[in-house]
Amino acid sequence: MASQLCGIRATLRRKFPTIGWRFAPFCKLKRLRGCFGLALGVLGAFGGQIYASDVSALIDVLRPPSYPWDFNGIIATLDHASIRRGWEVYKTVCSECHSAKYLAFRELIGVTHTEQEAKALAEAVEIKDGPDENGEMFTRPGRLSDCIPPPFPNEEAARAANNGAFPPDLTYVINARHDGQNYLFSLLTGWSDPPAGVTLEDGQSFNAYFPGGAIGMGQIIDDGAIEFEDGTYASQSQIAKDVVTFLTWTANPEFDTRKLWLIKSTGILLILLISVSYLTRFKFSSLKSRKIYYLPRK
Ligand code: HEC
């Protein structure tokens, strides 16, 4: 419509040069249409946001609070003593039901264990290997290159042992859940008696942080559930915090390197910025402030 009006305006202007300008505001319609579209887009985005948050508020689940994780600072790294304690928690408690099959023993070297310790850990487990020259599968002691063997041979066996619920692999679970660290910490410290009106199936426990509330994992950690080899008192929250730190590392093995690179690249960029600004300000100043005249010969 706006273009039609503009066309009319052009014709009128040609015929009656004096009245053409009265139609000028109609040509702004095009720009108005753009503004209108933008406003609609912004409104839509806000509306979507509100709608989406409304929807998730309806889900039958408690949102985990935000805990002040000491590794969440811009250049803060993981506490390696805590990762080592977290490994102890995984090894003694979680590995009974959960696999961490994407983690190899060699990856523990220099992070939680020395090479000798990691070798000893690997040799303590039996790995199924083969086939040998007779076509038979055999077991052998683990090597550093082996991944941590899962507690169950397949998903069906895991379900059968856990009332039909499948304990997921824990290697990347922190990244696989929304707000992973806060969620897992809350989950591991969040069991309680079911509120009135909630009925649980056989083998289920109530945990308000688990979607739906009924979880197939019973309360597995308690104050003093394990003994840490470094003497730290194993309260429920300490165990949860350490295993979360450990699983943050397994899900993000490059965590510390990322922070190191941030420091390095900021340093390099700072040097570049200073040298480039020096170059533009002082070396180019004569070039940039010059004036070029054309003086025709008289
Ligand atoms: C006795 C077996 C058992 C032990 C021990 C156990 N879990 Fe579980 N876990 C389960 C089962 C079964 C599920 C599946 C629950 C479901 O889907 O209802 C589960 C689910 C989970 C989930 C996924 C929750 C989700 O959002 O889907 C996480 C994370 C988890 N466990 C972490 C741990 C950690 C960490 C430990 C060790 C401190 C641990 N579990 C020890 C049986 C166990």
Tab-separated table of C-alpha atoms and ligand atoms in Angstrom:
chain	number	residue	atom	x	y	z
A	1	MET	CA	0.000	0.000	0.000
A	2	ALA	CA	2.787	2.348	0.885
A	3	SER	CA	4.429	1.855	-2.501
A	4	GLN	CA	1.111	2.495	-4.274
A	5	LEU	CA	0.728	5.734	-2.367
A	6	CYS	CA	4.254	6.700	-3.251
A	7	GLY	CA	3.465	6.019	-6.898
A	8	ILE	CA	0.378	8.260	-6.665
A	9	ARG	CA	2.451	10.889	-4.961
A	10	ALA	CA	4.993	10.829	-7.777
A	11	THR	CA	2.259	11.224	-10.425
A	12	LEU	CA	0.563	14.012	-8.500
A	13	ARG	CA	3.859	15.752	-8.003
A	14	ARG	CA	4.511	15.650	-11.707
A	15	LYS	CA	1.064	17.075	-12.492
A	16	PHE	CA	0.682	19.480	-9.579
A	17	PRO	CA	4.146	20.306	-8.340
A	18	THR	CA	2.785	22.395	-5.446
A	19	ILE	CA	0.549	19.848	-3.689
A	20	GLY	CA	2.747	16.774	-3.976
A	21	TRP	CA	4.327	17.231	-0.553
A	22	ARG	CA	1.074	16.704	1.308
A	23	PHE	CA	1.413	12.972	0.634
A	24	ALA	CA	4.905	12.765	1.984
A	25	PRO	CA	3.901	11.241	5.383
A	26	PHE	CA	2.464	8.178	3.627
A	27	CYS	CA	5.919	7.261	2.386
A	28	LYS	CA	7.048	6.923	5.978
A	29	LEU	CA	4.628	3.996	6.249
A	30	LYS	CA	7.347	1.715	4.907
A	31	ARG	CA	9.652	2.648	7.739
A	32	LEU	CA	6.741	2.398	10.191
A	33	ARG	CA	6.071	-1.105	8.979
A	34	GLY	CA	9.666	-2.013	9.791
A	35	CYS	CA	9.369	-0.546	13.299
A	36	PHE	CA	6.083	-2.355	13.813
A	37	GLY	CA	7.673	-5.667	12.811
A	38	LEU	CA	10.576	-5.067	15.203
A	39	ALA	CA	8.227	-4.253	18.090
A	40	LEU	CA	6.206	-7.363	17.332
A	41	GLY	CA	9.384	-9.464	17.331
A	42	VAL	CA	10.542	-8.075	20.685
A	43	LEU	CA	7.085	-8.623	22.173
A	44	GLY	CA	7.025	-12.164	20.808
A	45	ALA	CA	10.444	-12.948	22.315
A	46	PHE	CA	9.369	-11.640	25.738
A	47	GLY	CA	6.049	-13.430	25.484
A	48	GLY	CA	7.793	-16.685	24.580
A	49	GLN	CA	10.109	-16.282	27.550
A	50	ILE	CA	7.228	-15.744	29.938
A	51	TYR	CA	5.255	-18.595	28.392
A	52	ALA	CA	8.234	-20.980	28.588
A	53	SER	CA	8.986	-20.159	32.235
A	54	ASP	CA	5.323	-20.591	33.048
A	55	VAL	CA	5.319	-24.027	31.498
A	56	SER	CA	8.375	-25.283	33.393
A	57	ALA	CA	6.957	-23.908	36.646
A	58	LEU	CA	4.076	-26.313	36.186
A	59	ILE	CA	6.382	-29.342	36.222
A	60	ASP	CA	6.236	-31.305	39.440
A	61	VAL	CA	9.832	-30.643	40.556
A	62	LEU	CA	11.776	-28.482	43.003
A	63	ARG	CA	14.364	-26.178	41.468
A	64	PRO	CA	17.845	-26.576	42.965
A	65	PRO	CA	19.326	-23.507	44.662
A	66	SER	CA	22.542	-21.971	43.279
A	67	TYR	CA	25.517	-23.031	45.367
A	68	PRO	CA	28.744	-20.975	45.424
A	69	TRP	CA	30.983	-23.544	43.684
A	70	ASP	CA	34.600	-22.594	44.228
A	71	PHE	CA	35.498	-23.563	40.632
A	72	ASN	CA	32.973	-21.236	39.016
A	73	GLY	CA	35.163	-18.109	39.031
A	74	ILE	CA	36.540	-16.841	35.736
A	75	ILE	CA	40.038	-18.163	36.451
A	76	ALA	CA	39.219	-20.580	39.292
A	77	THR	CA	40.270	-24.184	38.722
A	78	LEU	CA	39.034	-27.468	40.144
A	79	ASP	CA	40.187	-28.529	43.598
A	80	HIS	CA	42.165	-31.687	42.833
A	81	ALA	CA	42.046	-33.029	46.389
A	82	SER	CA	38.266	-32.823	46.056
A	83	ILE	CA	38.347	-34.629	42.660
A	84	ARG	CA	40.353	-37.414	44.302
A	85	ARG	CA	37.848	-37.724	47.143
A	86	GLY	CA	35.073	-37.693	44.517
A	87	TRP	CA	36.754	-40.611	42.758
A	88	GLU	CA	36.754	-42.471	46.085
A	89	VAL	CA	33.012	-41.800	46.389
A	90	TYR	CA	32.372	-43.006	42.851
A	91	LYS	CA	34.536	-46.102	43.366
A	92	THR	CA	33.080	-47.140	46.708
A	93	VAL	CA	29.430	-46.044	46.328
A	94	CYS	CA	28.206	-45.098	42.849
A	95	SER	CA	30.130	-47.719	40.830
A	96	GLU	CA	27.956	-50.399	42.397
A	97	CYS	CA	25.139	-49.333	40.046
A	98	HIS	CA	26.486	-46.643	37.670
A	99	SER	CA	29.093	-46.984	34.950
A	100	ALA	CA	31.618	-44.295	34.002
A	101	LYS	CA	32.645	-46.148	30.892
A	102	TYR	CA	34.016	-43.196	28.931
A	103	LEU	CA	36.729	-42.561	31.523
A	104	ALA	CA	40.046	-44.398	31.097
A	105	PHE	CA	42.419	-45.149	33.960
A	106	ARG	CA	45.222	-43.252	32.191
A	107	GLU	CA	43.174	-40.044	32.440
A	108	LEU	CA	43.476	-40.132	36.226
A	109	ILE	CA	47.251	-39.682	35.971
A	110	GLY	CA	48.332	-36.204	37.014
A	111	VAL	CA	44.778	-35.256	37.968
A	112	THR	CA	43.919	-37.439	40.946
A	113	HIS	CA	46.560	-40.156	41.011
A	114	THR	CA	50.205	-40.779	40.171
A	115	GLU	CA	51.063	-43.203	37.371
A	116	GLN	CA	51.860	-46.026	39.833
A	117	GLU	CA	48.568	-45.515	41.672
A	118	ALA	CA	46.571	-45.452	38.428
A	119	LYS	CA	48.350	-48.639	37.257
A	120	ALA	CA	47.494	-50.368	40.531
A	121	LEU	CA	43.847	-49.265	40.196
A	122	ALA	CA	43.702	-50.621	36.632
A	123	GLU	CA	45.341	-53.926	37.555
A	124	ALA	CA	42.810	-54.474	40.322
A	125	VAL	CA	39.938	-54.834	37.834
A	126	GLU	CA	39.234	-57.677	35.417
A	127	ILE	CA	38.725	-56.727	31.786
A	128	LYS	CA	37.025	-58.984	29.277
A	129	ASP	CA	39.177	-59.230	26.174
A	130	GLY	CA	39.547	-61.408	23.127
A	131	PRO	CA	38.988	-63.393	21.104
A	132	ASP	CA	42.262	-65.347	21.469
A	133	GLU	CA	43.664	-67.722	18.814
A	134	ASN	CA	41.000	-70.319	19.697
A	135	GLY	CA	38.203	-67.766	19.302
A	136	GLU	CA	37.541	-67.669	23.043
A	137	MET	CA	36.961	-64.515	25.090
A	138	PHE	CA	39.159	-64.258	28.168
A	139	THR	CA	39.670	-61.950	31.134
A	140	ARG	CA	42.893	-60.181	31.978
A	141	PRO	CA	44.003	-57.578	34.526
A	142	GLY	CA	43.243	-54.007	33.405
A	143	ARG	CA	45.771	-51.678	31.775
A	144	LEU	CA	46.076	-47.899	31.899
A	145	SER	CA	44.478	-47.629	28.443
A	146	ASP	CA	41.324	-49.478	29.566
A	147	CYS	CA	38.136	-47.639	30.409
A	148	ILE	CA	36.471	-48.205	33.764
A	149	PRO	CA	34.412	-51.397	33.417
A	150	PRO	CA	30.647	-51.012	33.953
A	151	PRO	CA	28.981	-52.823	36.902
A	152	PHE	CA	26.413	-54.523	34.631
A	153	PRO	CA	27.050	-56.199	31.264
A	154	ASN	CA	24.063	-54.464	29.597
A	155	GLU	CA	21.099	-52.142	30.202
A	156	GLU	CA	18.663	-55.009	30.795
A	157	ALA	CA	20.819	-56.458	33.575
A	158	ALA	CA	21.089	-52.990	35.178
A	159	ARG	CA	17.308	-52.554	35.042
A	160	ALA	CA	16.696	-56.031	36.428
A	161	ALA	CA	18.864	-55.244	39.449
A	162	ASN	CA	17.192	-51.852	40.087
A	163	ASN	CA	13.440	-52.522	39.936
A	164	GLY	CA	13.285	-51.604	36.274
A	165	ALA	CA	15.004	-48.181	36.647
A	166	PHE	CA	18.166	-47.635	34.616
A	167	PRO	CA	21.114	-45.995	36.415
A	168	PRO	CA	22.614	-43.786	33.671
A	169	ASP	CA	26.314	-43.574	32.871
A	170	LEU	CA	27.840	-40.861	35.053
A	171	THR	CA	30.787	-39.705	32.907
A	172	TYR	CA	28.938	-36.815	31.257
A	173	VAL	CA	25.867	-36.613	33.480
A	174	ILE	CA	26.801	-33.141	34.798
A	175	ASN	CA	26.589	-31.717	31.273
A	176	ALA	CA	23.542	-33.803	30.417
A	177	ARG	CA	21.318	-32.272	33.108
A	178	HIS	CA	20.163	-28.676	33.295
A	179	ASP	CA	22.220	-26.777	35.908
A	180	GLY	CA	24.150	-30.044	36.429
A	181	GLN	CA	26.235	-29.279	39.522
A	182	ASN	CA	23.445	-27.695	41.576
A	183	TYR	CA	21.012	-30.383	40.434
A	184	LEU	CA	23.234	-33.321	41.334
A	185	PHE	CA	24.230	-31.843	44.702
A	186	SER	CA	20.574	-31.200	45.552
A	187	LEU	CA	19.582	-34.652	44.324
A	188	LEU	CA	22.215	-36.384	46.457
A	189	THR	CA	21.191	-34.460	49.572
A	190	GLY	CA	17.475	-34.244	48.770
A	191	TRP	CA	15.805	-37.483	49.883
A	192	SER	CA	12.936	-37.143	52.305
A	193	ASP	CA	9.738	-38.863	53.391
A	194	PRO	CA	7.067	-38.567	50.724
A	195	PRO	CA	4.514	-35.829	51.428
A	196	ALA	CA	0.906	-36.789	52.088
A	197	GLY	CA	-0.875	-37.975	48.986
A	198	VAL	CA	2.225	-39.247	47.179
A	199	THR	CA	2.379	-42.991	46.715
A	200	LEU	CA	5.600	-44.695	45.710
A	201	GLU	CA	6.076	-47.928	43.813
A	202	ASP	CA	8.244	-50.729	45.104
A	203	GLY	CA	11.910	-49.717	45.229
A	204	GLN	CA	11.190	-46.013	44.756
A	205	SER	CA	12.150	-43.198	47.128
A	206	PHE	CA	10.968	-39.629	47.301
A	207	ASN	CA	13.318	-36.890	46.125
A	208	ALA	CA	11.780	-33.492	45.413
A	209	TYR	CA	14.577	-32.508	43.000
A	210	PHE	CA	13.912	-35.464	40.677
A	211	PRO	CA	11.208	-34.734	38.061
A	212	GLY	CA	8.051	-36.390	39.365
A	213	GLY	CA	9.553	-36.934	42.830
A	214	ALA	CA	9.661	-40.744	42.706
A	215	ILE	CA	13.224	-41.884	42.009
A	216	GLY	CA	14.477	-45.438	41.593
A	217	MET	CA	17.687	-44.623	43.522
A	218	GLY	CA	17.345	-44.939	47.288
A	219	GLN	CA	19.252	-42.689	49.697
A	220	ILE	CA	22.770	-43.982	49.088
A	221	ILE	CA	24.857	-41.463	51.001
A	222	ASP	CA	24.642	-40.410	54.595
A	223	ASP	CA	26.918	-38.783	57.153
A	224	GLY	CA	29.971	-41.020	57.569
A	225	ALA	CA	28.933	-43.345	54.714
A	226	ILE	CA	32.568	-43.716	53.671
A	227	GLU	CA	35.985	-42.838	55.057
A	228	PHE	CA	38.187	-40.543	53.012
A	229	GLU	CA	41.837	-41.533	52.929
A	230	ASP	CA	42.955	-37.918	53.514
A	231	GLY	CA	41.026	-37.811	56.795
A	232	THR	CA	38.308	-35.333	55.702
A	233	TYR	CA	35.077	-35.992	57.588
A	234	ALA	CA	32.608	-37.541	55.150
A	235	SER	CA	29.376	-35.705	55.890
A	236	GLN	CA	26.540	-36.174	53.397
A	237	SER	CA	27.116	-32.734	51.869
A	238	GLN	CA	30.912	-33.260	51.733
A	239	ILE	CA	30.422	-36.547	49.855
A	240	ALA	CA	27.942	-34.897	47.473
A	241	LYS	CA	30.226	-31.906	46.867
A	242	ASP	CA	33.267	-34.085	46.168
A	243	VAL	CA	31.464	-36.420	43.784
A	244	VAL	CA	30.026	-33.391	41.949
A	245	THR	CA	33.550	-31.958	41.596
A	246	PHE	CA	34.782	-35.329	40.304
A	247	LEU	CA	31.926	-35.607	37.792
A	248	THR	CA	32.478	-31.991	36.699
A	249	TRP	CA	35.999	-33.031	35.800
A	250	THR	CA	34.953	-36.262	34.003
A	251	ALA	CA	32.406	-34.295	31.950
A	252	ASN	CA	34.854	-31.428	31.271
A	253	PRO	CA	38.380	-32.883	31.350
A	254	GLU	CA	39.656	-29.672	29.729
A	255	PHE	CA	38.262	-27.511	32.572
A	256	ASP	CA	41.605	-26.341	34.000
A	257	THR	CA	43.266	-26.035	30.581
A	258	ARG	CA	40.415	-23.791	29.448
A	259	LYS	CA	41.071	-21.409	32.336
A	260	LEU	CA	44.819	-21.483	31.639
A	261	TRP	CA	44.196	-20.618	28.001
A	262	LEU	CA	41.973	-17.745	29.050
A	263	ILE	CA	44.833	-16.254	31.079
A	264	LYS	CA	47.318	-16.851	28.255
A	265	SER	CA	45.123	-15.466	25.482
A	266	THR	CA	44.143	-12.412	27.544
A	267	GLY	CA	47.857	-11.703	28.071
A	268	ILE	CA	48.617	-12.074	24.369
A	269	LEU	CA	45.619	-9.957	23.348
A	270	LEU	CA	46.640	-7.241	25.826
A	271	ILE	CA	50.134	-7.052	24.317
A	272	LEU	CA	48.593	-6.943	20.835
A	273	LEU	CA	46.129	-4.237	21.858
A	274	ILE	CA	48.841	-2.026	23.344
A	275	SER	CA	51.151	-2.430	20.346
A	276	VAL	CA	48.370	-1.853	17.819
A	277	SER	CA	47.136	1.259	19.594
A	278	TYR	CA	50.717	2.575	19.795
A	279	LEU	CA	51.138	1.902	16.099
A	280	THR	CA	47.911	3.623	15.071
A	281	ARG	CA	48.346	6.546	17.439
A	282	PHE	CA	51.972	7.463	16.869
A	283	LYS	CA	53.169	5.868	13.686
A	284	PHE	CA	50.080	6.530	11.631
A	285	SER	CA	49.325	9.947	13.077
A	286	SER	CA	51.361	11.793	10.453
A	287	LEU	CA	49.710	9.738	7.738
A	288	LYS	CA	46.210	10.185	9.060
A	289	SER	CA	46.385	13.905	9.757
A	290	ARG	CA	47.856	14.890	6.419
A	291	LYS	CA	45.893	16.931	3.945
A	292	ILE	CA	46.116	16.469	0.227
A	293	TYR	CA	45.600	19.514	-1.926
A	294	TYR	CA	45.206	19.737	-5.598
A	295	LEU	CA	46.690	22.957	-6.798
A	296	PRO	CA	46.039	23.385	-10.472
A	297	ARG	CA	48.712	25.155	-12.386
A	298	LYS	CA	47.822	28.725	-13.118
B	1	HEC	C1	21.891	-48.981	44.433
B	1	HEC	C2	22.151	-48.492	43.133
B	1	HEC	C3	22.614	-47.046	42.973
B	1	HEC	C4	23.670	-46.433	43.576
B	1	HEC	C5	24.670	-46.996	44.565
B	1	HEC	C6	23.704	-45.085	43.030
B	1	HEC	N1	22.674	-44.910	42.134
B	1	HEC	FE1	22.285	-43.250	41.082
B	1	HEC	N2	20.687	-44.135	40.216
B	1	HEC	C7	20.284	-45.419	40.455
B	1	HEC	C8	19.088	-45.699	39.682
B	1	HEC	C9	18.332	-47.006	39.636
B	1	HEC	C10	18.803	-44.517	38.964
B	1	HEC	C11	17.639	-44.268	38.002
B	1	HEC	C12	16.526	-43.594	38.781
B	1	HEC	C13	15.267	-43.414	37.992
B	1	HEC	O1	15.319	-43.260	36.772
B	1	HEC	O2	14.206	-43.417	38.653
B	1	HEC	C14	19.825	-43.562	39.327
B	1	HEC	C15	19.889	-42.273	38.816
B	1	HEC	C16	20.931	-41.418	39.046
B	1	HEC	C17	21.107	-40.143	38.379
B	1	HEC	C18	20.233	-39.585	37.282
B	1	HEC	C19	19.112	-38.755	37.793
B	1	HEC	C20	18.387	-38.115	36.621
B	1	HEC	O3	18.217	-36.902	36.609
B	1	HEC	O4	18.025	-38.852	35.687
B	1	HEC	C21	22.257	-39.590	38.849
B	1	HEC	C22	22.874	-38.277	38.429
B	1	HEC	C23	22.800	-40.496	39.837
B	1	HEC	N3	21.957	-41.592	39.933
B	1	HEC	C24	23.956	-40.267	40.529
B	1	HEC	C25	24.470	-41.152	41.464
B	1	HEC	C26	25.689	-40.895	42.208
B	1	HEC	C27	26.552	-39.647	42.060
B	1	HEC	C28	25.882	-41.982	43.012
B	1	HEC	C29	27.003	-42.184	43.984
B	1	HEC	C30	27.135	-41.228	45.046
B	1	HEC	C31	24.791	-42.910	42.744
B	1	HEC	N4	23.961	-42.364	41.822
B	1	HEC	C32	24.659	-44.149	43.364
B	1	HEC	C33	20.882	-46.341	41.288
B	1	HEC	C34	21.979	-46.089	42.081
